[in-house]
Every structure is written in structure tokens, then in C-alpha cells.
Amino acid sequence: MKRRTTPAQTAILDLLKSSGSALSQDMIEQKMKGETDRVTIYRVLNRFCEDGLTHRIVSDDGKSYFALCHGCQGNHHTHDHFHFRCLTCQKVECLSEKVQVSLPQGYRATNVNAWVSGYCAGCI
Amino acid sequence: MKRRTTPAQTAILDLLKSSGSALSQDMIEQKMKGETDRVTIYRVLNRFCEDGLTHRIVSDDGKSYFALCHGCQGNHHTHDHFHFRCLTCQKVECLSEKVQVSLPQGYRATNVNAWVSGYCAGCI
DNA sequence: GTTATTATTGCAACAATGTTGCATTAGTTG
DNA sequence: CAACTAATGCAACATTGTTGCAATAATAAC
Ligand SMILES: [Mn+2]
Ligand SMILES: [Mn+2]
Ligand SMILES: [Zn+2]
Ligand SMILES: [Zn+2]
């Protein structure tokens, strides 16, 4: 299944790049003014994740956010950083700080989903 | 609005106490064998949170889990600890370890939602 | 440039989680 | 017991996300 270049995909990728933050499907739909079907947006975002272009973080607002991978080398992906969601401007950012947690004896971690919500510098 | 004691509420509270882990609505519905309507379960759980009996954590499996408050004094609640979800046995635990994260300059945190998923000691 | 192949899209339908309106039931108080 | 009203059950709805399928269009082959 070789990927094809389509307007929807390049538009969504451009949005992710230019926004500099993580976006949810509904944010993208708004910014595209409904020109692209919401199912297509979901499928494009899932494909980006499969291809290692983005990572998905599930927020406590009930939505998935998609952020461009940054610092992932080839097949080796690590997304064990915190994310911040501003309750006023809704912006979602990847924080640089890595999640550090020691599990009970015998536990094995395979994934991390860590959020802080509050108010960003511009919205205090 | 004074609370009343009802079979549904005591049953759900007993389940939370005896399970020793965080439970989701569907887990509770299963354990109660469908004797209580799912809307009632949701309402009871929300009431428990309002009353400071439980706290809610939203998982990346798309469900909310409810855990008994433990160590919260009166009105002062702090639920800034990590949670672990076992991908095999589905159990959700509050970890003792507190979330430590330093935000960018000027940011203010109001809430934390931190998860680690993987395999617990019994499911490795 | 034309044709063939099939990845991608749009639409409808569906699934899962959670909430709300409203009539009925049942704790609590006197 | 009677009155009051919190809590429940049911239907309906909202939101987020996925799947089936026919139509479209990007790419490769000729
Ligand atoms: Mn990555
Ligand atoms: Mn608490
Ligand atoms: Zn902000
Ligand atoms: Zn387990």
C-alpha cells in the first residue's frame, strides 16, 4: 500500500506544521472550513500515526490530539513527554520534560499518556 | 440537596472499596449484572466526585475511571499522582508516585491526568 | 496521452461513552 | 402515615471515533 499525495493530506500536514501545536480532528475541520469530510481527517491523522509522522495523545477533554513527531529517529519513537492543554485558548503543546515514574516491582510499562491542564502564559 | 442512602449507591461504593482499584462505569455495570441502569451508575459516580468521595481519571482507552479518594483531607483534594492500567487484566491502580513537572515560564497548572499503561506483575 | 490499478475520499451507518429531560419511585422528616 | 423531594429508569440526545461501500483521483504502465 504505497501512499499517495492528496490535497487533504498536505493541507492537514501544513496545518500541523504551521500551528506548532497538537491539533484535534474538530480543530482541523474548523480550520479547513468543512472542505474536507471529517472521516477523511480521521483517516489521514491515523495514517500519519501509522507512518510515524505524528503521535496521538488522548486528552481528558475526551478528544485525541495529534502532534508532529519531533526528535524521533526512523523507527525509534519515544513520546514519553508531558502535554499541556490551555483551558482558555485550547492550545495543546508537547512539553520538553520527559515523564519519570517508577512502577511497582514486576510491572512493565509500554505507553505513557501524561497531561497537565491550566492556563498558558498568554491566557493567565 | 441532602443526599439519601440508596441500594445503588452503597453497592457501587462497596464495589470500589472491595476492588481496591479504580473502576469504570461498564466495569461496575458488569459486576452488578445489569441490576442498575447505566445512567444511574454515571450519576452516582459523578455525585461521589462532587462529594469528594472519589476522583475521576480519564484514560486513553476512552473511558473515565473512578477511584476512592485516599489521603484527601476535608475540602483539600490533591490527585496529582500517576495511574497504571494493565492491558491484560484491565485493572487500574492509583500509584503512590506524585507527578512532578515544571511548566514553561508563566504557565499555571490546575489539573493533572497522568497514565502509564502496560502489564502488571500478575500479567507479565 | 491513454489506460489500468488501487489508494483515497465522501457519505451513510454504526459503535461507544456520557449527558439531559421527565415521569416514577422511594428515602427522609415530621 | 403524609409530605417533600432526592434518586432512579427510560428514552432521547450529543460527541468522538470507526467501518462498509461506491465514486474519485493519484500513480504507474503502456
Ligand atoms: Mn514520534
Ligand atoms: Mn481526593
Ligand atoms: Zn492559552
Ligand atoms: Zn494485570
Coordinates of N, CA and C (backbone and C1' of nucleotides) in Angstrom, one line a residue, chain C, chain D:
Chain C
dG1 P 0.0 15.0 -22.6 O5' -0.4 13.8 -23.6 C5' -1.0 14.0 -24.8 C4' -1.8 12.8 -25.1 C3' -3.1 12.6 -24.3 O3' -4.0 11.9 -25.1 C1' -1.5 10.9 -23.7
dT2 P -5.5 11.7 -24.7 O5' -5.5 10.1 -24.4 C5' -4.9 9.2 -25.3 C4' -5.0 7.8 -24.8 C3' -6.2 7.5 -23.9 O3' -6.8 6.2 -24.3 C1' -4.3 7.0 -22.7
dT3 P -8.1 5.6 -23.6 O5' -7.5 4.6 -22.6 C5' -6.5 3.6 -23.1 C4' -6.0 2.7 -22.0 C3' -7.1 2.2 -21.1 O3' -6.9 0.8 -20.9 C1' -5.4 3.2 -19.8
dA4 P -7.9 -0.1 -20.0 O5' -7.0 -0.4 -18.7 C5' -5.7 -0.9 -19.0 C4' -5.0 -1.1 -17.6 C3' -5.9 -1.8 -16.6 O3' -5.1 -2.8 -15.9 C1' -5.2 0.3 -15.7
dT5 P -5.8 -3.6 -14.7 O5' -5.2 -2.9 -13.4 C5' -3.8 -2.7 -13.2 C4' -3.5 -2.0 -11.9 C3' -4.3 -2.5 -10.7 O3' -3.4 -2.6 -9.6 C1' -4.6 -0.1 -10.9
dT6 P -3.8 -3.4 -8.3 O5' -4.1 -2.3 -7.2 C5' -3.1 -1.3 -7.0 C4' -3.8 -0.1 -6.2 C3' -4.8 -0.6 -5.1 O3' -4.6 0.3 -4.0 C1' -5.9 0.8 -6.4
dA7 P -3.8 -0.1 -2.6 O5' -3.4 1.3 -2.0 C5' -2.5 2.2 -2.7 C4' -2.9 3.7 -2.5 C3' -3.4 4.1 -1.1 O3' -2.9 5.4 -0.9 C1' -5.2 4.4 -2.6
dT8 P -3.2 6.1 0.5 O5' -4.5 7.0 0.3 C5' -4.5 8.0 -0.7 C4' -5.9 8.6 -0.9 C3' -6.6 9.0 0.4 O3' -6.7 10.4 0.3 C1' -8.1 7.8 -1.1
dT9 P -7.4 11.3 1.4 O5' -8.9 11.4 0.9 C5' -9.2 12.0 -0.3 C4' -10.7 11.8 -0.6 C3' -11.7 12.3 0.4 O3' -12.4 13.4 -0.1 C1' -12.3 10.2 -0.4
dG10 P -13.3 14.3 0.9 O5' -14.7 13.6 0.7 C5' -15.3 13.6 -0.6 C4' -16.7 13.0 -0.5 C3' -17.6 13.5 0.6 O3' -18.9 13.6 0.1 C1' -17.3 11.1 0.8
dC11 P -20.0 14.5 0.9 O5' -21.1 13.3 1.4 C5' -21.6 12.4 0.4 C4' -22.1 11.2 1.1 C3' -22.9 11.4 2.4 O3' -24.2 11.0 2.1 C1' -21.4 9.6 2.6
dA12 P -25.3 11.2 3.3 O5' -25.6 9.7 3.8 C5' -25.7 8.7 2.9 C4' -25.7 7.4 3.6 C3' -26.5 7.3 4.9 O3' -27.3 6.1 4.9 C1' -24.3 6.7 5.4
dA13 P -28.3 5.9 6.2 O5' -27.5 4.8 7.1 C5' -26.9 3.8 6.5 C4' -26.0 3.1 7.5 C3' -26.6 2.9 8.9 O3' -26.7 1.6 9.2 C1' -24.4 3.8 9.1
dC14 P -27.4 1.1 10.6 O5' -26.1 1.0 11.7 C5' -25.0 0.2 11.3 C4' -23.8 0.5 12.2 C3' -24.1 0.4 13.7 O3' -23.5 -0.8 14.2 C1' -22.8 2.3 13.2
dA15 P -23.8 -1.4 15.7 O5' -22.6 -0.8 16.5 C5' -21.3 -1.0 16.1 C4' -20.3 -0.3 17.1 C3' -20.8 -0.4 18.5 O3' -19.7 -0.9 19.3 C1' -20.4 1.9 18.0
dA16 P -19.9 -1.2 20.9 O5' -19.3 0.0 21.6 C5' -18.0 0.5 21.2 C4' -17.7 1.7 22.0 C3' -18.1 1.6 23.5 O3' -17.1 2.0 24.3 C1' -19.0 3.6 22.5
dT17 P -17.2 1.9 25.9 O5' -17.5 3.4 26.4 C5' -16.5 4.4 26.1 C4' -17.1 5.7 26.4 C3' -17.6 5.9 27.8 O3' -16.9 6.9 28.4 C1' -19.1 6.8 26.1
dG18 P -17.2 7.2 30.0 O5' -18.3 8.3 30.0 C5' -18.1 9.6 29.4 C4' -19.4 10.3 29.2 C3' -20.2 10.5 30.5 O3' -20.1 11.9 30.9 C1' -21.5 10.1 28.5
dT19 P -21.0 12.5 32.1 O5' -22.2 13.1 31.4 C5' -22.0 14.1 30.3 C4' -23.3 14.6 29.8 C3' -24.3 15.2 30.9 O3' -24.7 16.4 30.5 C1' -25.4 13.6 29.5
dT20 P -25.6 17.4 31.4 O5' -27.1 17.2 30.9 C5' -27.4 17.4 29.5 C4' -28.8 17.3 29.2 C3' -29.8 17.8 30.3 O3' -30.9 18.4 29.7 C1' -30.2 15.5 29.9
dG21 P -31.9 19.2 30.5 O5' -33.3 18.4 30.3 C5' -33.6 18.0 28.9 C4' -35.0 17.4 28.9 C3' -36.0 17.9 29.9 O3' -37.3 17.8 29.3 C1' -35.5 15.6 30.3
dC22 P -38.6 18.4 30.1 O5' -39.3 17.0 30.7 C5' -39.3 15.9 29.8 C4' -40.0 14.8 30.6 C3' -40.8 15.2 31.8 O3' -41.9 14.4 31.9 C1' -39.2 13.7 32.6
dA23 P -43.3 14.9 32.6 O5' -44.0 13.5 33.1 C5' -44.0 12.4 32.2 C4' -43.7 11.1 33.0 C3' -44.6 10.9 34.2 O3' -45.0 9.5 34.2 C1' -42.3 10.8 34.8
dT24 P -45.9 9.0 35.4 O5' -44.9 8.2 36.3 C5' -44.2 7.1 35.8 C4' -43.2 6.5 36.8 C3' -43.9 6.1 38.1 O3' -43.6 4.7 38.4 C1' -42.0 7.4 38.6
dT25 P -44.0 4.0 39.7 O5' -42.7 4.1 40.7 C5' -41.5 3.6 40.2 C4' -40.4 3.8 41.2 C3' -40.8 3.3 42.6 O3' -39.7 2.5 43.0 C1' -40.1 5.5 42.8
dA26 P -39.7 1.6 44.4 O5' -39.0 2.6 45.4 C5' -37.7 3.0 45.2 C4' -37.3 4.0 46.2 C3' -37.7 3.6 47.7 O3' -36.7 4.1 48.5 C1' -38.6 5.6 47.3
dG27 P -35.7 3.1 49.4 O5' -34.5 4.1 49.7 C5' -34.4 4.5 50.9 C4' -34.0 6.0 50.9 C3' -33.9 6.5 52.4 O3' -32.8 7.3 52.5 C1' -35.6 7.7 51.2
dT28 P -32.3 7.5 54.0 O5' -33.1 8.8 54.6 C5' -33.1 9.9 53.8 C4' -34.0 11.0 54.3 C3' -34.1 11.0 55.9 O3' -33.8 12.4 56.3 C1' -36.3 11.0 54.9
dT29 P -33.5 12.7 57.8 O5' -34.6 13.7 58.2 C5' -35.1 14.6 57.2 C4' -36.5 15.1 57.6 C3' -36.7 15.2 59.1 O3' -37.1 16.5 59.4 C1' -38.5 14.1 58.0
dG30 P -37.3 16.9 61.0 O5' -38.9 16.9 61.1 C5' -39.7 17.7 60.3 C4' -41.2 17.4 60.5 C3' -41.6 17.5 62.0 O3' -42.7 18.3 62.1 C1' -42.3 15.4 60.9
Chain D
dC1 P -48.3 3.5 56.6 O5' -49.1 4.6 57.4 C5' -50.4 4.8 57.8 C4' -50.7 6.2 57.8 C3' -50.6 6.9 56.4 O3' -51.6 7.9 56.3 C1' -48.9 7.9 57.9
dA2 P -51.9 8.5 54.8 O5' -51.0 9.8 54.8 C5' -51.3 10.8 55.8 C4' -50.6 12.1 55.6 C3' -50.5 12.5 54.1 O3' -50.6 13.9 54.0 C1' -48.3 12.0 54.8
dA3 P -50.4 14.6 52.5 O5' -49.0 15.2 52.6 C5' -48.6 16.0 53.8 C4' -47.2 16.6 53.5 C3' -47.0 17.2 52.1 O3' -46.2 18.4 52.3 C1' -45.4 15.4 52.5
dC4 P -45.8 19.2 51.0 O5' -44.3 18.8 50.8 C5' -43.4 18.9 51.9 C4' -42.0 18.4 51.6 C3' -41.5 18.9 50.2 O3' -40.2 19.3 50.3 C1' -41.4 16.5 50.4
dT5 P -39.5 20.2 49.2 O5' -38.4 19.2 48.5 C5' -37.6 18.4 49.3 C4' -37.0 17.3 48.5 C3' -36.6 17.6 47.1 O3' -35.5 16.9 46.8 C1' -38.0 15.8 47.1
dA6 P -34.0 17.7 46.7 O5' -33.0 16.5 46.8 C5' -32.9 15.8 48.0 C4' -32.6 14.4 47.8 C3' -31.5 14.1 46.7 O3' -30.8 12.9 47.2 C1' -33.6 13.1 46.1
dA7 P -29.6 12.3 46.3 O5' -30.3 11.1 45.5 C5' -30.8 10.0 46.2 C4' -31.4 9.1 45.2 C3' -30.6 8.6 44.1 O3' -30.5 7.2 44.1 C1' -32.7 9.3 43.3
dT8 P -29.7 6.4 42.9 O5' -30.9 6.0 41.9 C5' -31.9 5.1 42.4 C4' -32.9 4.9 41.3 C3' -32.4 4.3 40.0 O3' -33.0 3.0 39.8 C1' -33.9 6.1 39.7
dG9 P -32.5 2.1 38.7 O5' -33.5 2.4 37.5 C5' -34.9 2.1 37.7 C4' -35.6 2.4 36.4 C3' -35.0 1.9 35.1 O3' -36.1 1.3 34.3 C1' -35.2 4.2 34.9
dC10 P -35.7 0.4 33.1 O5' -36.1 1.3 31.8 C5' -37.4 1.9 31.8 C4' -37.3 3.1 30.8 C3' -36.6 2.9 29.5 O3' -37.6 2.9 28.5 C1' -36.1 5.0 30.4
dA11 P -37.1 2.5 26.9 O5' -37.2 4.0 26.2 C5' -38.2 4.9 26.5 C4' -37.9 6.2 26.0 C3' -37.3 6.2 24.6 O3' -37.9 7.2 23.7 C1' -35.9 7.4 26.1
dA12 P -37.5 7.4 22.2 O5' -36.6 8.7 22.2 C5' -37.0 9.8 23.0 C4' -35.8 10.8 23.1 C3' -35.1 11.0 21.8 O3' -35.1 12.4 21.4 C1' -33.6 10.7 23.6
dC13 P -34.4 12.8 20.0 O5' -33.0 13.3 20.4 C5' -32.9 14.3 21.5 C4' -31.5 14.4 22.0 C3' -30.4 14.7 20.9 O3' -30.0 16.0 21.0 C1' -29.7 13.1 22.5
dA14 P -28.9 16.6 19.9 O5' -27.5 16.4 20.6 C5' -27.3 16.9 21.9 C4' -25.8 16.7 22.2 C3' -24.9 16.9 21.1 O3' -23.8 17.8 21.5 C1' -24.6 14.7 22.0
dT15 P -22.7 18.3 20.5 O5' -21.5 17.3 20.7 C5' -21.1 17.0 22.0 C4' -20.0 15.9 21.9 C3' -19.0 16.0 20.8 O3' -17.7 16.1 21.3 C1' -19.9 13.8 20.9
dT16 P -16.5 16.4 20.4 O5' -15.8 15.0 20.1 C5' -15.4 14.2 21.3 C4' -15.1 12.8 20.9 C3' -14.1 12.7 19.6 O3' -13.0 12.0 20.0 C1' -16.0 11.2 19.4
dG17 P -11.7 11.9 19.0 O5' -12.1 10.5 18.2 C5' -12.1 9.3 18.9 C4' -12.8 8.2 18.0 C3' -12.1 8.0 16.6 O3' -11.3 6.8 16.7 C1' -14.5 7.9 16.5
dT18 P -10.7 6.2 15.3 O5' -11.7 5.2 14.7 C5' -12.2 4.2 15.6 C4' -13.2 3.3 14.9 C3' -12.7 2.7 13.6 O3' -12.9 1.3 13.6 C1' -14.8 3.8 13.2
dT19 P -12.4 0.3 12.5 O5' -13.6 0.1 11.5 C5' -14.8 -0.4 12.1 C4' -15.9 -0.6 10.9 C3' -15.3 -1.2 9.6 O3' -16.2 -2.2 9.2 C1' -16.4 0.8 9.2
dG20 P -15.8 -3.1 7.9 O5' -17.0 -2.7 6.8 C5' -18.3 -2.6 7.2 C4' -19.2 -2.3 6.0 C3' -18.7 -2.9 4.7 O3' -19.9 -3.2 3.9 C1' -18.7 -0.5 4.6
dC21 P -19.7 -3.9 2.5 O5' -19.9 -2.8 1.5 C5' -20.9 -1.8 1.7 C4' -20.8 -0.7 0.6 C3' -20.1 -1.2 -0.7 O3' -20.8 -0.6 -1.8 C1' -19.0 0.7 0.1
dA22 P -20.7 -1.3 -3.3 O5' -21.0 -0.1 -4.3 C5' -22.0 0.8 -4.0 C4' -21.5 2.2 -4.3 C3' -21.0 2.4 -5.7 O3' -21.5 3.6 -6.3 C1' -19.4 3.1 -4.2
dA23 P -21.1 4.1 -7.8 O5' -20.1 5.3 -7.5 C5' -20.6 6.4 -6.8 C4' -19.5 7.5 -6.6 C3' -18.8 7.9 -8.0 O3' -18.6 9.3 -7.9 C1' -17.2 7.0 -6.5
dT24 P -17.9 10.1 -9.1 O5' -16.4 10.4 -8.6 C5' -16.3 11.0 -7.4 C4' -14.8 11.1 -7.1 C3' -13.9 11.6 -8.1 O3' -13.2 12.7 -7.6 C1' -13.0 9.6 -7.3
dA25 P -12.3 13.7 -8.5 O5' -10.8 13.1 -8.3 C5' -10.3 13.0 -7.0 C4' -8.9 12.3 -7.0 C3' -8.0 12.8 -8.1 O3' -6.7 12.6 -7.7 C1' -8.4 10.5 -8.5
dA26 P -5.6 13.8 -7.6 O5' -4.3 13.1 -7.3 C5' -4.1 12.5 -6.0 C4' -3.2 11.3 -6.1 C3' -1.9 11.5 -6.9 O3' -0.8 10.9 -6.2 C1' -3.1 9.7 -7.9
dT27 P 0.7 11.2 -6.5 O5' 1.1 9.9 -7.3 C5' 1.0 8.6 -6.7 C4' 1.1 7.5 -7.7 C3' 2.3 7.6 -8.6 O3' 3.2 6.5 -8.3 C1' 0.3 6.9 -9.8
dA28 P 4.5 6.3 -9.1 O5' 4.2 5.0 -10.0 C5' 3.4 4.0 -9.5 C4' 3.0 3.0 -10.6 C3' 4.1 2.7 -11.6 O3' 4.1 1.3 -11.9 C1' 2.3 3.6 -12.8
dA29 P 5.2 0.7 -12.9 O5' 4.4 0.3 -14.2 C5' 3.1 -0.3 -14.1 C4' 2.5 -0.5 -15.4 C3' 3.5 -0.9 -16.5 O3' 3.0 -1.9 -17.4 C1' 2.4 1.1 -17.1
dC30 P 3.9 -2.5 -18.5 O5' 3.3 -1.8 -19.8 C5' 1.9 -1.9 -20.1 C4' 1.5 -0.9 -21.2 C3' 2.4 -1.0 -22.4 O3' 1.7 -1.6 -23.5 C1' 1.9 1.2 -21.8

